[in-house]
PDB file of C-alpha atoms and ligand atoms in Angstrom:
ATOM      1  CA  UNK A   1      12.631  20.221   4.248  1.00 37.00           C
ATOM      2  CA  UNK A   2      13.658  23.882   4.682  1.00 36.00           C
ATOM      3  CA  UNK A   3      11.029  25.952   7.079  1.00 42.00           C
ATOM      4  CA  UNK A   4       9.343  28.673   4.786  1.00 42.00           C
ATOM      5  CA  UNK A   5       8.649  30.217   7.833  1.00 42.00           C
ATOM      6  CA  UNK A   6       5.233  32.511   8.337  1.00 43.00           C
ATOM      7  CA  UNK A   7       4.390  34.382   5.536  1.00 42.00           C
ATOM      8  CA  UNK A   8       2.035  37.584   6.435  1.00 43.00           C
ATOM      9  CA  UNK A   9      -0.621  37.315   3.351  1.00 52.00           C
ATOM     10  CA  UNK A  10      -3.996  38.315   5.210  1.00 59.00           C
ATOM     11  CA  UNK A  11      -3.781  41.300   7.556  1.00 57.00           C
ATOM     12  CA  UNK A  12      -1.698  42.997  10.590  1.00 49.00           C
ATOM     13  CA  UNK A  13      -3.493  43.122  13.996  1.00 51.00           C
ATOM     14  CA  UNK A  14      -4.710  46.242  15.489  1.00 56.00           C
ATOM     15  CA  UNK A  15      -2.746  47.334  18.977  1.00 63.00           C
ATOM     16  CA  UNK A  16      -5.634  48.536  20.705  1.00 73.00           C
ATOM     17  CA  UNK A  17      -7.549  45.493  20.257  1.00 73.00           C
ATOM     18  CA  UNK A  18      -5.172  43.689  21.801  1.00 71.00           C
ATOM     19  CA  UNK A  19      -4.573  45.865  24.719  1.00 75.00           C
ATOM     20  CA  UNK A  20      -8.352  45.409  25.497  1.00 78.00           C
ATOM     21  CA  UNK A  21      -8.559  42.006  24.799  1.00 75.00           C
ATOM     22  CA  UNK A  22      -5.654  41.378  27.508  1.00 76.00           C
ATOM     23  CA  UNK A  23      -7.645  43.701  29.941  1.00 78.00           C
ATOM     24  CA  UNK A  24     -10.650  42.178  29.210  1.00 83.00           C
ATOM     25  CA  UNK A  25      -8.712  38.567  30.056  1.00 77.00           C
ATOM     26  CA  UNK A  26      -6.999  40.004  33.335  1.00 79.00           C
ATOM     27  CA  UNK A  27      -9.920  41.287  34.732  1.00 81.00           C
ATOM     28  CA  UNK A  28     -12.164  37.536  34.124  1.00 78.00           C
ATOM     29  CA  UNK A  29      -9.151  35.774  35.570  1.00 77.00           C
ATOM     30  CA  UNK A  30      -9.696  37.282  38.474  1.00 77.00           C
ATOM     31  CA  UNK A  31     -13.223  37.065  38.835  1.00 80.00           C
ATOM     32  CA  UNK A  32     -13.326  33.393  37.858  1.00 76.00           C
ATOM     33  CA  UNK A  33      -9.753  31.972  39.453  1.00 73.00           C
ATOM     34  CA  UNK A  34     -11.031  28.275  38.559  1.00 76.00           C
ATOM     35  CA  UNK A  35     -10.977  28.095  34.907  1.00 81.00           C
ATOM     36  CA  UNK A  36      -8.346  30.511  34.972  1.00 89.00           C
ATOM     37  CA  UNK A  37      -6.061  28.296  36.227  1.00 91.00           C
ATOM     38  CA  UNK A  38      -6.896  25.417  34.297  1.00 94.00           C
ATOM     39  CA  UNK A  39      -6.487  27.177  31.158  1.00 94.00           C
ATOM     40  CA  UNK A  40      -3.262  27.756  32.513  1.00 95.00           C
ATOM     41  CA  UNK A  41      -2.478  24.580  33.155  1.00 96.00           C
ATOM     42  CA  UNK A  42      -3.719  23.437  29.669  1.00 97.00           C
ATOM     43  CA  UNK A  43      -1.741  26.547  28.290  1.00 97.00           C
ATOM     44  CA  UNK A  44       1.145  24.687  29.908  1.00 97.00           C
ATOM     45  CA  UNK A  45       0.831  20.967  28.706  1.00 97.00           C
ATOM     46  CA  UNK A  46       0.594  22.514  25.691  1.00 98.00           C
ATOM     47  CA  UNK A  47       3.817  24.504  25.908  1.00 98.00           C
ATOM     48  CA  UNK A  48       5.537  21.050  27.448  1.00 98.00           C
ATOM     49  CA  UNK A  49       4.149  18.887  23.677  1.00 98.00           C
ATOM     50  CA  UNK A  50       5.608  21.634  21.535  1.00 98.00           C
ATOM     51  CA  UNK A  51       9.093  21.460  23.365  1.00 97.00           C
ATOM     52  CA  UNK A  52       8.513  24.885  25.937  1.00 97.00           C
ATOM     53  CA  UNK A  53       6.833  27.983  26.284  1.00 97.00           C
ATOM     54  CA  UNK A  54       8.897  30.006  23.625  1.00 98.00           C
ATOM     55  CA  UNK A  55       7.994  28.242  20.990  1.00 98.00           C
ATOM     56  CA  UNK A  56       4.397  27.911  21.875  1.00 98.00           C
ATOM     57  CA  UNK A  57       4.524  32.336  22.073  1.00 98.00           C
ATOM     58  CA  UNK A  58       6.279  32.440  18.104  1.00 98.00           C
ATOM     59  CA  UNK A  59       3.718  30.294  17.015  1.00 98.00           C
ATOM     60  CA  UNK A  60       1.130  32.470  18.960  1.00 98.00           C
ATOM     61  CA  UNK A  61       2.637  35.796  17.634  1.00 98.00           C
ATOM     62  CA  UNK A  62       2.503  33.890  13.861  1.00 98.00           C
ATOM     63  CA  UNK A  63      -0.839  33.470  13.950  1.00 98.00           C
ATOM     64  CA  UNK A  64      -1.371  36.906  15.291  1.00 96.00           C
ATOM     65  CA  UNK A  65       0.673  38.603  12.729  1.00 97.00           C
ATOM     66  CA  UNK A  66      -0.970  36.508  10.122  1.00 98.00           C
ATOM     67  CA  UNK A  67      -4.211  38.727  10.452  1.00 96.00           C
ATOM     68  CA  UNK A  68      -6.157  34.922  10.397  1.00 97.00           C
ATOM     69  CA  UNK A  69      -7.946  36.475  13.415  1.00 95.00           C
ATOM     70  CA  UNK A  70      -9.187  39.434  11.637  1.00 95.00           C
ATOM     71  CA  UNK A  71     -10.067  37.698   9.243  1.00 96.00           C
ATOM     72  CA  UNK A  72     -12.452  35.255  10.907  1.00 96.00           C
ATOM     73  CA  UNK A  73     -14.376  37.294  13.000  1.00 95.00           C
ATOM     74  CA  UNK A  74     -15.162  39.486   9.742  1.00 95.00           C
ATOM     75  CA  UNK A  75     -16.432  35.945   8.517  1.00 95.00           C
ATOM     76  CA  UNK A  76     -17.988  34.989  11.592  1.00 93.00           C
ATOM     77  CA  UNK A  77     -20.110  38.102  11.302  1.00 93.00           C
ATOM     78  CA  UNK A  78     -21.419  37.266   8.046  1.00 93.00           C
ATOM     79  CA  UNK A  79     -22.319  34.038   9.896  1.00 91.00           C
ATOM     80  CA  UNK A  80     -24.018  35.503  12.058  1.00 92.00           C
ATOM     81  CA  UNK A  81     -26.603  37.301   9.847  1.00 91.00           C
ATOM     82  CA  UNK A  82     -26.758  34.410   6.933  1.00 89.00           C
ATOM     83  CA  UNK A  83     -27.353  31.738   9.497  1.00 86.00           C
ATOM     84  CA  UNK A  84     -27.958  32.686  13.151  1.00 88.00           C
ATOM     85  CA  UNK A  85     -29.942  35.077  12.795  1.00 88.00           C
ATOM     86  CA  UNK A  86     -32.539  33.571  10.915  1.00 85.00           C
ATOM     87  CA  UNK A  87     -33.521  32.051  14.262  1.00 84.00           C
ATOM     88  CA  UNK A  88     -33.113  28.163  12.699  1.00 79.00           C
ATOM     89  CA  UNK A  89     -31.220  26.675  15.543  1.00 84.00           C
ATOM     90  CA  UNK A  90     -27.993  26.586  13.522  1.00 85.00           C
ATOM     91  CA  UNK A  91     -24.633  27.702  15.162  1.00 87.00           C
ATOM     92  CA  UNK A  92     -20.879  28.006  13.805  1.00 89.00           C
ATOM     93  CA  UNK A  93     -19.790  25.381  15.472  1.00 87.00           C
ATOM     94  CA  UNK A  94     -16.430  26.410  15.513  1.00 91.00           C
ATOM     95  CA  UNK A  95     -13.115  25.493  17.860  1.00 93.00           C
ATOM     96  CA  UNK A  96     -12.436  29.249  19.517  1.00 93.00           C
ATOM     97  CA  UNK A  97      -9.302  31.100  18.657  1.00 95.00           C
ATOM     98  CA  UNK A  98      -7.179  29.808  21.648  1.00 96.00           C
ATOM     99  CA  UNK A  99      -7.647  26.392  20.259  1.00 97.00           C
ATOM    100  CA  UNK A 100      -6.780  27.368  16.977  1.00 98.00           C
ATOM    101  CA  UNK A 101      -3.448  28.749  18.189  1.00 98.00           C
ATOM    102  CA  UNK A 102      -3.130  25.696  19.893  1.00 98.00           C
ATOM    103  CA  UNK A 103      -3.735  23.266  16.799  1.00 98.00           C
ATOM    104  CA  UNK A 104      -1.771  26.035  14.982  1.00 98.00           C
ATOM    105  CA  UNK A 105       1.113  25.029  16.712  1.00 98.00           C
ATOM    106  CA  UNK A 106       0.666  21.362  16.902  1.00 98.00           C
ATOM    107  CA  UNK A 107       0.530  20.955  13.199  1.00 98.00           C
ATOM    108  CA  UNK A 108       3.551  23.551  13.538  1.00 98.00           C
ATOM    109  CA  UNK A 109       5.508  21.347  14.915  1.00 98.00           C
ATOM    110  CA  UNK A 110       4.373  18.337  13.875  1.00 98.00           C
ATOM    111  CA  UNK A 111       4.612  19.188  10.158  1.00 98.00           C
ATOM    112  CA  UNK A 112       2.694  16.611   8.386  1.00 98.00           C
ATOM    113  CA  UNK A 113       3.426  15.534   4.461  1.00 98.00           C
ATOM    114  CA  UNK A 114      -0.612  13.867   4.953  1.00 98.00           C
ATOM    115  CA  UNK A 115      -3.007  15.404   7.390  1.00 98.00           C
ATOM    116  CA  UNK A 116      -6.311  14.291   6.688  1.00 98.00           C
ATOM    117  CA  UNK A 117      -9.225  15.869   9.015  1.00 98.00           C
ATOM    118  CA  UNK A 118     -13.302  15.134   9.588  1.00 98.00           C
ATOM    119  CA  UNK A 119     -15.382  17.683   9.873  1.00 97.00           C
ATOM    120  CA  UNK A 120     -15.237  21.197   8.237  1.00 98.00           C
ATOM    121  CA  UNK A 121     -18.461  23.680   8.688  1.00 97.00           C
ATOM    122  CA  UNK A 122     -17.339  26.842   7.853  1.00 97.00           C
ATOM    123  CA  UNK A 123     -13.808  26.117   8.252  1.00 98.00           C
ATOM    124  CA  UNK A 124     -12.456  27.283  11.536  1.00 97.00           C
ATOM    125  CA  UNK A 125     -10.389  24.709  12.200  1.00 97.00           C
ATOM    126  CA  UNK A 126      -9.327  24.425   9.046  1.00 98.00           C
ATOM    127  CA  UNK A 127      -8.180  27.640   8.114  1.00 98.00           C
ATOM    128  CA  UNK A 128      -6.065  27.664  11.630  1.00 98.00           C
ATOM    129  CA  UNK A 129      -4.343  23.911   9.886  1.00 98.00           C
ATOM    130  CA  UNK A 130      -3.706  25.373   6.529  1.00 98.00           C
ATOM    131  CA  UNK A 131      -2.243  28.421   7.690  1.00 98.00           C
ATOM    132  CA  UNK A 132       0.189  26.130   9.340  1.00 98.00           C
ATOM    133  CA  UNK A 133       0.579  23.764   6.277  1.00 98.00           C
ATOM    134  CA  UNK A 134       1.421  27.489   4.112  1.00 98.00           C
ATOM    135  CA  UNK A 135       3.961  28.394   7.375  1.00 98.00           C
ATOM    136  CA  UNK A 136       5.446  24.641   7.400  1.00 98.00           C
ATOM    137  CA  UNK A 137       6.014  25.085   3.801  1.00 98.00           C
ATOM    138  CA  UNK A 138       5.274  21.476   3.374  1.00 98.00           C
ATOM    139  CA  UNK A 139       1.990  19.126   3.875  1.00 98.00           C
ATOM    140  CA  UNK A 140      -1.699  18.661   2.308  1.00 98.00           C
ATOM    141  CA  UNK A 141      -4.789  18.469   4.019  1.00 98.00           C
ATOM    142  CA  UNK A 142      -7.237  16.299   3.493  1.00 98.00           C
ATOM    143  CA  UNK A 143     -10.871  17.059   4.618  1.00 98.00           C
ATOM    144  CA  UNK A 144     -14.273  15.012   4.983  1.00 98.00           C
ATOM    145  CA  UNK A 145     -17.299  16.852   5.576  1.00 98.00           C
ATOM    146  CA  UNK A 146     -20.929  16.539   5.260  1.00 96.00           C
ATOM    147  CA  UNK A 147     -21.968  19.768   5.163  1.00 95.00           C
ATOM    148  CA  UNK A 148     -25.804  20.954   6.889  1.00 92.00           C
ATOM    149  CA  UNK A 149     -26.482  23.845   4.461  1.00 93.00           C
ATOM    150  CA  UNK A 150     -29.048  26.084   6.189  1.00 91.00           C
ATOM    151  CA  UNK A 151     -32.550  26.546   4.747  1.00 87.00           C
ATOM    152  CA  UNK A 152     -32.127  22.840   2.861  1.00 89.00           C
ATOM    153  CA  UNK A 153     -34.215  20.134   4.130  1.00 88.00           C
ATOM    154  CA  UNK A 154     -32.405  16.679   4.511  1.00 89.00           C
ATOM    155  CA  UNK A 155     -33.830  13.619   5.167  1.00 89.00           C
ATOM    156  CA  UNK A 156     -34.699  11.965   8.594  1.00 88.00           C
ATOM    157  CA  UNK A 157     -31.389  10.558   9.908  1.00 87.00           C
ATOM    158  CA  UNK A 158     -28.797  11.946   7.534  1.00 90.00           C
ATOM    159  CA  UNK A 159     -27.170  13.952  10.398  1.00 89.00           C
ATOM    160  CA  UNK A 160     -26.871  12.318  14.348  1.00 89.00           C
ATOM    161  CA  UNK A 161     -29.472  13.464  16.261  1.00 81.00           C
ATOM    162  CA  UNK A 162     -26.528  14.157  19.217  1.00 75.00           C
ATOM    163  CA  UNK A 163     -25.185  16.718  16.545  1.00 68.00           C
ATOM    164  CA  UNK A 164     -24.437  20.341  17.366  1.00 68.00           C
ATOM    165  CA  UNK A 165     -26.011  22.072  14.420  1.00 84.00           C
ATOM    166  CA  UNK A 166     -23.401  23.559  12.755  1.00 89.00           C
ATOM    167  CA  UNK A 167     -25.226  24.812   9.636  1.00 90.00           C
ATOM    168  CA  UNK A 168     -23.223  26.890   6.435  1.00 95.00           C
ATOM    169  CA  UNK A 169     -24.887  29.826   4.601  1.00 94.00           C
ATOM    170  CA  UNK A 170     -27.372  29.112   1.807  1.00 92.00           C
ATOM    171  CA  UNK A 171     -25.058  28.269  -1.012  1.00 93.00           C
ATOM    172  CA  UNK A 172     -21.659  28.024   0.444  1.00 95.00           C
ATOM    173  CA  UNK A 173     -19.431  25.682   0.067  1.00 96.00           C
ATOM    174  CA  UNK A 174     -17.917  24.084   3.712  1.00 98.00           C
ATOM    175  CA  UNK A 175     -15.366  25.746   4.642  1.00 98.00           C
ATOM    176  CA  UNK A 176     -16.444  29.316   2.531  1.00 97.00           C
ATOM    177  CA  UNK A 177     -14.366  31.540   5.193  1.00 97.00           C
ATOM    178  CA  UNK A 178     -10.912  30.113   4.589  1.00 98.00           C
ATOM    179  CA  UNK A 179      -8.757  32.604   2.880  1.00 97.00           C
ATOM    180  CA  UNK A 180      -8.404  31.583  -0.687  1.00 97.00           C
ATOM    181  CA  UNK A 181      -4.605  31.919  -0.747  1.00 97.00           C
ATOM    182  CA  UNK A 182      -4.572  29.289   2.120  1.00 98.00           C
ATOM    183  CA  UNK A 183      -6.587  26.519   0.073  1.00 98.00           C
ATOM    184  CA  UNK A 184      -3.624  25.438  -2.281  1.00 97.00           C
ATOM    185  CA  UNK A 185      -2.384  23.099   0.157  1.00 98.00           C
ATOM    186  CA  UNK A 186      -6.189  21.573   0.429  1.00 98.00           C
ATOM    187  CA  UNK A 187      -8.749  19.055  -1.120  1.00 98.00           C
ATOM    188  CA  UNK A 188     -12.237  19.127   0.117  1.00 98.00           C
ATOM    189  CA  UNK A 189     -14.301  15.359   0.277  1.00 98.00           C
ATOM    190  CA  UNK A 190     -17.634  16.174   0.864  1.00 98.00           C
ATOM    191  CA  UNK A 191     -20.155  12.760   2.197  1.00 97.00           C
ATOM    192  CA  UNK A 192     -20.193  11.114   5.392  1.00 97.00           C
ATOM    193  CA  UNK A 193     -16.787   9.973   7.248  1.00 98.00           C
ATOM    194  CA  UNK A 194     -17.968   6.347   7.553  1.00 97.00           C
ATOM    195  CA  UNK A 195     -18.493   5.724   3.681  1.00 98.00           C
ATOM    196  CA  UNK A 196     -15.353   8.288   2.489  1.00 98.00           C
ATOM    197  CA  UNK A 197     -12.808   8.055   4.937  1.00 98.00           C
ATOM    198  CA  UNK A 198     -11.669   4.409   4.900  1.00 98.00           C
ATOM    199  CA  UNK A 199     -11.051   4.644   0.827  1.00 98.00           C
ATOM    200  CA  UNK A 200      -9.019   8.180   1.445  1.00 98.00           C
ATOM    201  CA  UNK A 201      -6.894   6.399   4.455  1.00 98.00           C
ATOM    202  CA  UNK A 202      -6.347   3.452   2.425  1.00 98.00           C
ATOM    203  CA  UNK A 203      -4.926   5.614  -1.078  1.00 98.00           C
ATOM    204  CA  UNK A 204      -3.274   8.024   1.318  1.00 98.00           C
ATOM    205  CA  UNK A 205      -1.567   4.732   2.921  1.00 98.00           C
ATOM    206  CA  UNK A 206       0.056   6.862   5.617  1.00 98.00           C
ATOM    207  CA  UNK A 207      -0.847   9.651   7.647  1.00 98.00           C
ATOM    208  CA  UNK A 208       1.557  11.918   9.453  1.00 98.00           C
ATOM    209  CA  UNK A 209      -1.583  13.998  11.541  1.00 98.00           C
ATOM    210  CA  UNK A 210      -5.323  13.137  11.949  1.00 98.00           C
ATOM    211  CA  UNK A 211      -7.679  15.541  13.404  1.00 98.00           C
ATOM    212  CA  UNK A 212     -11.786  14.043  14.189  1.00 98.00           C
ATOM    213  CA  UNK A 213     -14.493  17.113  14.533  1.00 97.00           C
ATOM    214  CA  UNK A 214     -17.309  15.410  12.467  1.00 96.00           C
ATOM    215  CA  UNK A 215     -20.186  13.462  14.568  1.00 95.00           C
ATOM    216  CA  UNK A 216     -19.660  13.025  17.888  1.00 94.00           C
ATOM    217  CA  UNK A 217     -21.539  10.197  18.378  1.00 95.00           C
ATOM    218  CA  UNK A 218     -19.405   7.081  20.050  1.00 97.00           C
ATOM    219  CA  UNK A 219     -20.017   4.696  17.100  1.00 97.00           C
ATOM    220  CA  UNK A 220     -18.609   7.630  14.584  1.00 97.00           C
ATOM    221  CA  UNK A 221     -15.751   9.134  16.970  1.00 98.00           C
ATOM    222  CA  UNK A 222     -14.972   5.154  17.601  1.00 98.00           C
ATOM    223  CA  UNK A 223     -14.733   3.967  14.153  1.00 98.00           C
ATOM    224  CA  UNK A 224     -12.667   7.009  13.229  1.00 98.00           C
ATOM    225  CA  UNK A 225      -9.833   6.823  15.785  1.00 98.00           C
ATOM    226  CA  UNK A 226      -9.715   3.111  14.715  1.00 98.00           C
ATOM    227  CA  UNK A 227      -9.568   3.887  11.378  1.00 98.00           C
ATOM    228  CA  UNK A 228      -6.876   6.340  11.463  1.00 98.00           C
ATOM    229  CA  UNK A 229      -4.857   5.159  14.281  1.00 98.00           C
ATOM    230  CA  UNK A 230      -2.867   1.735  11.750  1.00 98.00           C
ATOM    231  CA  UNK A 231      -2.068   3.979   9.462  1.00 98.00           C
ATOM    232  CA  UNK A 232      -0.744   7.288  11.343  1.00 98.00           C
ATOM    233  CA  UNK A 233       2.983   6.530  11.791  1.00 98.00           C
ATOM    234  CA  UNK A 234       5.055   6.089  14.381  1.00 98.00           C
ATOM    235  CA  UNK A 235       5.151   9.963  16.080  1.00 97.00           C
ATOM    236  CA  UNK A 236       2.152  10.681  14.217  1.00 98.00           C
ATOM    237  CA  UNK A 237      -0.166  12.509  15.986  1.00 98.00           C
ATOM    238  CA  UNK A 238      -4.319  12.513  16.173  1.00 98.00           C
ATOM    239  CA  UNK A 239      -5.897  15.368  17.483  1.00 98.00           C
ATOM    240  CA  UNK A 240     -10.002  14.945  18.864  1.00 98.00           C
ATOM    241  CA  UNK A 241     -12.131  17.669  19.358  1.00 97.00           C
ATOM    242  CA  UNK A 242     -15.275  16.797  21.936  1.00 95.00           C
ATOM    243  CA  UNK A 243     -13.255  14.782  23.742  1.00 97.00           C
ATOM    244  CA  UNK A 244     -15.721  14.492  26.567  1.00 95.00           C
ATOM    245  CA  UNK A 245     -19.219  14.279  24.448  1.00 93.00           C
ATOM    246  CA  UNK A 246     -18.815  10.477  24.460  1.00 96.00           C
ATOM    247  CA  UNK A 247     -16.248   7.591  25.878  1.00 98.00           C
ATOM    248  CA  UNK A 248     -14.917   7.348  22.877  1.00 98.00           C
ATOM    249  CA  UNK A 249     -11.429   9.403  23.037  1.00 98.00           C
ATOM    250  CA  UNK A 250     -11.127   8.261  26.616  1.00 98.00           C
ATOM    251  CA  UNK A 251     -11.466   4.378  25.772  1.00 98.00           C
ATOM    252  CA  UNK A 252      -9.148   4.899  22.634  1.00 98.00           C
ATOM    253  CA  UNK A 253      -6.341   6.533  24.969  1.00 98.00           C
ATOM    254  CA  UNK A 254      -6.866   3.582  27.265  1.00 98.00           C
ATOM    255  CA  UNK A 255      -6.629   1.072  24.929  1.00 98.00           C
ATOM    256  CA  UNK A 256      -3.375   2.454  22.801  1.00 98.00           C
ATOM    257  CA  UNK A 257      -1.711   3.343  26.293  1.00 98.00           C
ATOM    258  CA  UNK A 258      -1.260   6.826  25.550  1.00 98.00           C
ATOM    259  CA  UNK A 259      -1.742  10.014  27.763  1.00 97.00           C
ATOM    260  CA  UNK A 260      -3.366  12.392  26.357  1.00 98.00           C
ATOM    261  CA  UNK A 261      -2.306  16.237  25.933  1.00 98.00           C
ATOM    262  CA  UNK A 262      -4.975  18.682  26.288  1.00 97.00           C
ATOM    263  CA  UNK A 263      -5.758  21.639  24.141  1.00 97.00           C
ATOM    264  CA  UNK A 264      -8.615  22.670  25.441  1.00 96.00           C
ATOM    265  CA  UNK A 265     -11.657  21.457  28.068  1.00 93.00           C
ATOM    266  CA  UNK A 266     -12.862  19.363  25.106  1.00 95.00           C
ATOM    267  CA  UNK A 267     -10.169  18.936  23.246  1.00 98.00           C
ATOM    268  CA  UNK A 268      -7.487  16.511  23.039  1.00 98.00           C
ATOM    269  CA  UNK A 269      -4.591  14.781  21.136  1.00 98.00           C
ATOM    270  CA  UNK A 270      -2.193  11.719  21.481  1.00 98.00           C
ATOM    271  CA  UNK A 271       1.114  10.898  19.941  1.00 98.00           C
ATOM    272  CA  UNK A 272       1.541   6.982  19.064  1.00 98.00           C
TER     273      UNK A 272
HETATM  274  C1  SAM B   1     -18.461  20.662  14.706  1.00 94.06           C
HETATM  275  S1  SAM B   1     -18.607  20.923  12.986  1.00 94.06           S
HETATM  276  C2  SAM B   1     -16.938  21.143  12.473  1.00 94.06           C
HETATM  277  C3  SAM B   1     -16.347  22.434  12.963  1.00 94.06           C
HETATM  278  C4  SAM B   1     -15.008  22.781  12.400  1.00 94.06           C
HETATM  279  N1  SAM B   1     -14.014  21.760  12.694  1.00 94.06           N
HETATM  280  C5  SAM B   1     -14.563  24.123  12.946  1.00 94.06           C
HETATM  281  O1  SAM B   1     -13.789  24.195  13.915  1.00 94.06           O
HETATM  282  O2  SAM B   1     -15.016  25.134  12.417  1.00 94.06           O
HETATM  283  C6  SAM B   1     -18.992  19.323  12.418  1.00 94.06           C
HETATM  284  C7  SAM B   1     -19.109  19.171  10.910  1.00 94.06           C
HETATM  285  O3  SAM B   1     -19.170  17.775  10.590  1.00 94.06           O
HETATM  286  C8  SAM B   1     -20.277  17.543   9.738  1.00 94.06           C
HETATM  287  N2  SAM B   1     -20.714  16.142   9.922  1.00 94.06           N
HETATM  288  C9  SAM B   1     -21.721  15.668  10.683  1.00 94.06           C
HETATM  289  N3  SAM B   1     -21.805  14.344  10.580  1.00 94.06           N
HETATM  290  C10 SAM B   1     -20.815  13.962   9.739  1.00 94.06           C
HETATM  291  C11 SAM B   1     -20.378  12.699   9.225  1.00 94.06           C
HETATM  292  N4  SAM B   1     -20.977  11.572   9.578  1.00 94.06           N
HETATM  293  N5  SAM B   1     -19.338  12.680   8.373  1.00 94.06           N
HETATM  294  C12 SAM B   1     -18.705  13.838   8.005  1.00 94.06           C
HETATM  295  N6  SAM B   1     -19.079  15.051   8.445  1.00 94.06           N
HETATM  296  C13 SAM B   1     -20.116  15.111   9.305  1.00 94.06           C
HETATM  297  C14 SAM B   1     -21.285  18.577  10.203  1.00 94.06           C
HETATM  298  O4  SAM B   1     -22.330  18.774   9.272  1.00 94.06           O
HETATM  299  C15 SAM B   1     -20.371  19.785  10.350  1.00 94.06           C
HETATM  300  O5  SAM B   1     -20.137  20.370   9.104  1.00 94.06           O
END
């Protein structure tokens, strides 16, 4: 299938911004030389999965003409005063931006027909995937989420207690700060991942990419890399975030003999 390649459809990215965000990261590298150089070093297995560093820096300079990054901190300030500030306990809950490059370029390269994905909030992740799906030219994403709508009251147990609170405004829909014009490629499940995933894997049949950010509780992170992993096909590729919140991912690896590539401290992928 012919690369559409990026299309530019949200907003160009202001020069001086990024002249202080590099100063800002020059002058923390130094300070903190430790997780500089393991970002660098996650920078670079990243750079080795995608085929070099070249191709990881168009896929970075994609994203960054795209204007996605604009885009979401504009949303992530409405966050802010719809949910965190009403002092509930609720975060985002969102991958950052370097991951998002990162998973960017994974489902770059990897250009799924089916990507399926657990785990939505306000969309983060999401909106990074589809932007790649719109780049690819090619793919549909498939997402489960149960969303924690802030100022509703749920009952005891419907979310795991381990959970990290990622609550959406009153009234929104998960993922309300993806771009419209990104959301053709896109269908939206909304329950929990135990009950609705194994129908959706099962009429999908085969997956090309499967990405787990739902609950990270063992017996959910366990049951979903299980789940995916017979019907992801040969190359396929399935992406964890909270890698490290339970033994889950690091069983899994162990038991499919795969290495895994990192994408970030706490996040992870392997290629079967
Ligand atoms: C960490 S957030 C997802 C963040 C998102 N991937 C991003 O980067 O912006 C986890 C989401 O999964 C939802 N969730 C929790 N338990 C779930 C379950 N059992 N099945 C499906 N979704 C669940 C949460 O309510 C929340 O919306």
């Amino acid at each position: 299938m012919e690369d559409a390649g990026h299309k530019s459809t949200i907003r160009s990215a202001a020069v001086p911004a990024a002249l202080k965000r590099r100063l800002y990261r020059t002058v923390r590298d130094l300070r903190h030389p430790g997780p500089a150089l393991e970002r660098r070093r996650i920078r670079d297995e990243v750079a080795r999965f995608l085929g070099g560093r070249d191709v990881l820096r168009r896929y970075e300079r994609e994203v960054r003409e795209s204007g996605l990054r604009e885009h979401l901190l504009a949303k992530g300030r409405e966050h802010h005063d719809a949910v965190v500030a009403t002092g509930a306990g609720h975060s985002l809950g969102a991958i950052g931006y370097t991951e998002g490059v990162y998973l960017y370029a994974v489902v770059r390269t990897a250009r799924p027909e089916a990507m399926v994905e657990t785990g939505v909030a306000n969309g983060f992740s999401t909106a990074f995937t589809l932007l790649a799906l719109q780049a690819n030219g090619v793919g549909h994403l498939h997402s489960i989420d149960l969303p924690r709508e802030v100022g509703r009251d749920y009952e005891p147990g419907t979310f795991y207690e381990g959970e990290g609170r990622a609550g959406i405004p009153p009234g929104s829909e998960p993922g309300w700060l993806i771009p419209e014009i990104l959301k053709e490629r896109w269908t939206l499940i909304l329950g929990r991942s135990q009950e609705e995933l194994p129908p959706l894997l099962e009429r999908l049949g085969t997956v090309d990419t499967f990405m787990h950010d739902s609950e990270h509780s063992f017996d959910c992170m366990w049951f979903e890399f299980n789940a995916a992993w017979p019907v992801l096909r040969p190359g396929g590729v399935l992406v964890s975030d909270d890698v490290n919140s339970t033994e889950a991912f690091a069983r899994f690896s162990v038991q499919e003999r795969r290495d895994p590539v990192r994408l970030a401290r706490g996040m992870a992928l392997l290629r079967k």
